PDB file of C-alpha atoms and ligand atoms in Angstrom:
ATOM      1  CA  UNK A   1      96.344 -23.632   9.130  1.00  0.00           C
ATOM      2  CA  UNK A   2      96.402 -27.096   7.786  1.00  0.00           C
ATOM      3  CA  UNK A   3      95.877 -29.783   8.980  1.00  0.00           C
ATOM      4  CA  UNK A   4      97.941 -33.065   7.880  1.00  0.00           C
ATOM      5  CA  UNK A   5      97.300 -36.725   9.234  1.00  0.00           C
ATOM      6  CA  UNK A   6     100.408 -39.270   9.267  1.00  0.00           C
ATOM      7  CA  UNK A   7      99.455 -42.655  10.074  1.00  0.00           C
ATOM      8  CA  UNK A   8     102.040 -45.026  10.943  1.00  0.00           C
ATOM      9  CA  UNK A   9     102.368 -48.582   9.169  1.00  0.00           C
ATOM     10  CA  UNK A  10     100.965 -50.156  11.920  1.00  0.00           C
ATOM     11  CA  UNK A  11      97.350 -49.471  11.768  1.00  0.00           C
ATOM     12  CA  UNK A  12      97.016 -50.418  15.757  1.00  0.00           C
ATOM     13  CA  UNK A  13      99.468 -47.173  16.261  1.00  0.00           C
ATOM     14  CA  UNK A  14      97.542 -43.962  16.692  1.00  0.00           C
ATOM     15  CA  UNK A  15      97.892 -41.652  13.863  1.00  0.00           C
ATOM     16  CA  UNK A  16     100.363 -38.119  14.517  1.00  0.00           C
ATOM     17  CA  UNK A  17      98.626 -34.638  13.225  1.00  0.00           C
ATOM     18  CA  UNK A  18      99.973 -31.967  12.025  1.00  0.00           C
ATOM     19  CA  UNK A  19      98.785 -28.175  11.991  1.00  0.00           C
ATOM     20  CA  UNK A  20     101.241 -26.220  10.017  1.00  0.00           C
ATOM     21  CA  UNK A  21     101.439 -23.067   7.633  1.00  0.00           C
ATOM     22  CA  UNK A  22     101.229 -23.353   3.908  1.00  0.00           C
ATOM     23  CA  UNK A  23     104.792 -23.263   1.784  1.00  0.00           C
ATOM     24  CA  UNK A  24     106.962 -25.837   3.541  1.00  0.00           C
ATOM     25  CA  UNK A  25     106.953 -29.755   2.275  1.00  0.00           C
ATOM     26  CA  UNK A  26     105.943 -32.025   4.639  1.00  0.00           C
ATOM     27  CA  UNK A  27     109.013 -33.573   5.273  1.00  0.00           C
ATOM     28  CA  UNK A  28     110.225 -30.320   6.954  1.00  0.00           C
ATOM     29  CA  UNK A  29     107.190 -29.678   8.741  1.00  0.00           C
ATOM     30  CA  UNK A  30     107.469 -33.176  10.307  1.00  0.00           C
ATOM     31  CA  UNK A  31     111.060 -33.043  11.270  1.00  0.00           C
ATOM     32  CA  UNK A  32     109.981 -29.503  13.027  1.00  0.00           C
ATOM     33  CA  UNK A  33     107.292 -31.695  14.944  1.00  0.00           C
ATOM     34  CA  UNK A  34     109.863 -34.416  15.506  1.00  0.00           C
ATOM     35  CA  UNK A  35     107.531 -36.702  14.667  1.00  0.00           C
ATOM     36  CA  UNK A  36     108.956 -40.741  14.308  1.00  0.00           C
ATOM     37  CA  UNK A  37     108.913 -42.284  10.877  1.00  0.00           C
ATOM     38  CA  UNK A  38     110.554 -39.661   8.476  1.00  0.00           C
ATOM     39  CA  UNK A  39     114.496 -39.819   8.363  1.00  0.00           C
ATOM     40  CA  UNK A  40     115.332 -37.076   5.654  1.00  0.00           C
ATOM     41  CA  UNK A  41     118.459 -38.200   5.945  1.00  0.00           C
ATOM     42  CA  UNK A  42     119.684 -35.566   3.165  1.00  0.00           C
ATOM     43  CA  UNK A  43     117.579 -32.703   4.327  1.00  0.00           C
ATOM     44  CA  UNK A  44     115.388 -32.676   1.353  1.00  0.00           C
ATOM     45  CA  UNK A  45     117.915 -32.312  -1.513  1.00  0.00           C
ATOM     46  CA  UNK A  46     116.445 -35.926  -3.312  1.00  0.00           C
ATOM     47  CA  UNK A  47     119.084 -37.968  -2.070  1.00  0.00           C
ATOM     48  CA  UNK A  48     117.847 -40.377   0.363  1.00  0.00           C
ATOM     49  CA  UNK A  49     114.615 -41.305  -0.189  1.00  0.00           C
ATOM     50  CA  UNK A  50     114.073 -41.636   3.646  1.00  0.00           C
ATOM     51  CA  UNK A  51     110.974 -39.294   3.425  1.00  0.00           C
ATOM     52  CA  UNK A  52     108.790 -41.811   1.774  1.00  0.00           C
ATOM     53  CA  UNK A  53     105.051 -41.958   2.913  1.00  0.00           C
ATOM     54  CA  UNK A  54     102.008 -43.748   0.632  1.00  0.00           C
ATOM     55  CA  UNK A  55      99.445 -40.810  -0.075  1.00  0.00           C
ATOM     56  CA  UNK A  56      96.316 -42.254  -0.796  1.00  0.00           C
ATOM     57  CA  UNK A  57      95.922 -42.385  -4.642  1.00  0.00           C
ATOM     58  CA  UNK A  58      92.726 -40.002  -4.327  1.00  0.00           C
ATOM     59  CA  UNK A  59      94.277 -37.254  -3.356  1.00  0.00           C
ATOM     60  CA  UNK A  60      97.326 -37.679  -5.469  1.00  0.00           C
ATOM     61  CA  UNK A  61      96.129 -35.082  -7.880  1.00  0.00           C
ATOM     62  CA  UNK A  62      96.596 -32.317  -5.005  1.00  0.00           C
ATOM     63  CA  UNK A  63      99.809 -32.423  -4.879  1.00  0.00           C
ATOM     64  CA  UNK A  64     103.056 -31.195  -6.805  1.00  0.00           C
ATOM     65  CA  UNK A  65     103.491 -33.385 -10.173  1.00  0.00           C
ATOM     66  CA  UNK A  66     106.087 -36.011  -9.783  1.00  0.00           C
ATOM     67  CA  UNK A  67     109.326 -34.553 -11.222  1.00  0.00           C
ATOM     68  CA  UNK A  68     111.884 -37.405 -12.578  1.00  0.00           C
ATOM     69  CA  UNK A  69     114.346 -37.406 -10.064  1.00  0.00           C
ATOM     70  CA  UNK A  70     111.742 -37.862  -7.502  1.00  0.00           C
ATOM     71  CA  UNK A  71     110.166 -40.818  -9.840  1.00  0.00           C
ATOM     72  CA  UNK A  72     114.096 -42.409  -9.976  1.00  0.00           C
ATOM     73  CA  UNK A  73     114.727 -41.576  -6.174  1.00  0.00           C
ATOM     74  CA  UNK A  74     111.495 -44.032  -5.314  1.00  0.00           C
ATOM     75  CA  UNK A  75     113.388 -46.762  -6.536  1.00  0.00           C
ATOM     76  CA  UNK A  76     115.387 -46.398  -3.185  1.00  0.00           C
ATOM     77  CA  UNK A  77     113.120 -47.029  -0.748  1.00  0.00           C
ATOM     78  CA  UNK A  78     112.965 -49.559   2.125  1.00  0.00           C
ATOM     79  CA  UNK A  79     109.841 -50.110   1.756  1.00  0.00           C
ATOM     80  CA  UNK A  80     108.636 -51.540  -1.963  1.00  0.00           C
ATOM     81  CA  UNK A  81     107.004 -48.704  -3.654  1.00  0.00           C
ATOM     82  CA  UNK A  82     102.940 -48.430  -3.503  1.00  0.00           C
ATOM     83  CA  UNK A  83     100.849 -46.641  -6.214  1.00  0.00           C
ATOM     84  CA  UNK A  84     100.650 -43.860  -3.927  1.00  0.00           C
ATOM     85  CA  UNK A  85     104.398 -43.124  -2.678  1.00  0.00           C
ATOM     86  CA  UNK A  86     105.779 -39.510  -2.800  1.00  0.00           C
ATOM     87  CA  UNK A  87     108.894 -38.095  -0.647  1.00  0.00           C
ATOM     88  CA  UNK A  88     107.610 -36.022   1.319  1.00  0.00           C
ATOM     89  CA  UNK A  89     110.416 -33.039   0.898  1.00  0.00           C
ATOM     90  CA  UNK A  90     108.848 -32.986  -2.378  1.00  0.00           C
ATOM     91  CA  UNK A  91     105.096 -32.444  -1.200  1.00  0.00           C
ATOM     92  CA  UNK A  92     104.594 -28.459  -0.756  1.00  0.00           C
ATOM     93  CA  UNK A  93     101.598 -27.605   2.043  1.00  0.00           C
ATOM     94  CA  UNK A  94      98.874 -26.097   0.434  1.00  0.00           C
ATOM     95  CA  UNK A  95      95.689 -25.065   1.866  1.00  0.00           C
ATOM     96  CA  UNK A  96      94.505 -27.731  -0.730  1.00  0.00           C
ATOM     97  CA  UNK A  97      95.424 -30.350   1.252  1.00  0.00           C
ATOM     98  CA  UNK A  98      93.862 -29.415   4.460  1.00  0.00           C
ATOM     99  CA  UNK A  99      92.764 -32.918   5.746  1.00  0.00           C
ATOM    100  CA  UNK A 100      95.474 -35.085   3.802  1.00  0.00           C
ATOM    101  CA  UNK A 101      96.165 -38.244   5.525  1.00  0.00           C
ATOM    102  CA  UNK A 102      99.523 -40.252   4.566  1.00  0.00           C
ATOM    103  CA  UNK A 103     100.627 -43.618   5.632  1.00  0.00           C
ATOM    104  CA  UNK A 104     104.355 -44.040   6.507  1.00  0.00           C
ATOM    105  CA  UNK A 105     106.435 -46.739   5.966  1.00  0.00           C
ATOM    106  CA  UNK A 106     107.489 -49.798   8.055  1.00  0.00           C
ATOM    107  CA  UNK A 107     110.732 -48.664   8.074  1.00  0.00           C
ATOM    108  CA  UNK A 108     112.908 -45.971   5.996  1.00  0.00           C
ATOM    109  CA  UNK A 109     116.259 -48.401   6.093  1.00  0.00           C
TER     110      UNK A 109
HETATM  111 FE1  FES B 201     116.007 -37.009   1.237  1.00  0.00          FE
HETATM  112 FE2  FES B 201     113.438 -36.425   0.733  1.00  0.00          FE
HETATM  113  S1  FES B 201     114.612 -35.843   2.443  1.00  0.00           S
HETATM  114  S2  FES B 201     114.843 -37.497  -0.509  1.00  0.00           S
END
């Protein structure tokens, strides 16, 4: 199992965990948990860029490279883009990241 941390935008706001399998992003496996704070409005095909969460920029190297359309999607984003900003669709679970905490975004409109 891991184990993934989301912590909403306002610190005061207790943090949501995850415990999921390895091979689904993140996005899915927080929609599953209906947990508040990730739209996915387009169900993960890069079109929305409603899945945004700020990964902190140490454990950046864990994840997935950054493909372009990803890169161009963050453009989109309600929220003004942070050094650490992925989609989440685009973040596969890995028992690497075991322990990964994200931060979510005020808002995804
Ligand atoms: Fe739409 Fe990630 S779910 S870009």
């Amino acid at each position: 199992m891991i184990t993934i941390h989301l912590q909403p935008h306002n610190p005061t706001q207790a943090e949501h965990r995850l415990q999921v399998q390895e091979g689904q992003s993140l996005m899915q496996a927080a929609v599953d948990a209906n947990l508040p704070g990730i739209q996915a409005d387009c169900g993960g095909l890069l079109t929305c860029a409603t899945c945004h969460v700020i990964v902190p920029v140490e454990w950046l190297t864990q994840l997935p490279p950054m493909g372009g359309d990803e890169d161009g999607m963050l453009a989109f984003t309600a929220q003004t883009r942070a050094p650490g900003s992925r989609l989440s669709c685009q973040i596969m679970l890995t028992e690497a990241l075991d322990g990964l905490r994200v931060t979510l975004p005020e808002s995804q409109y």
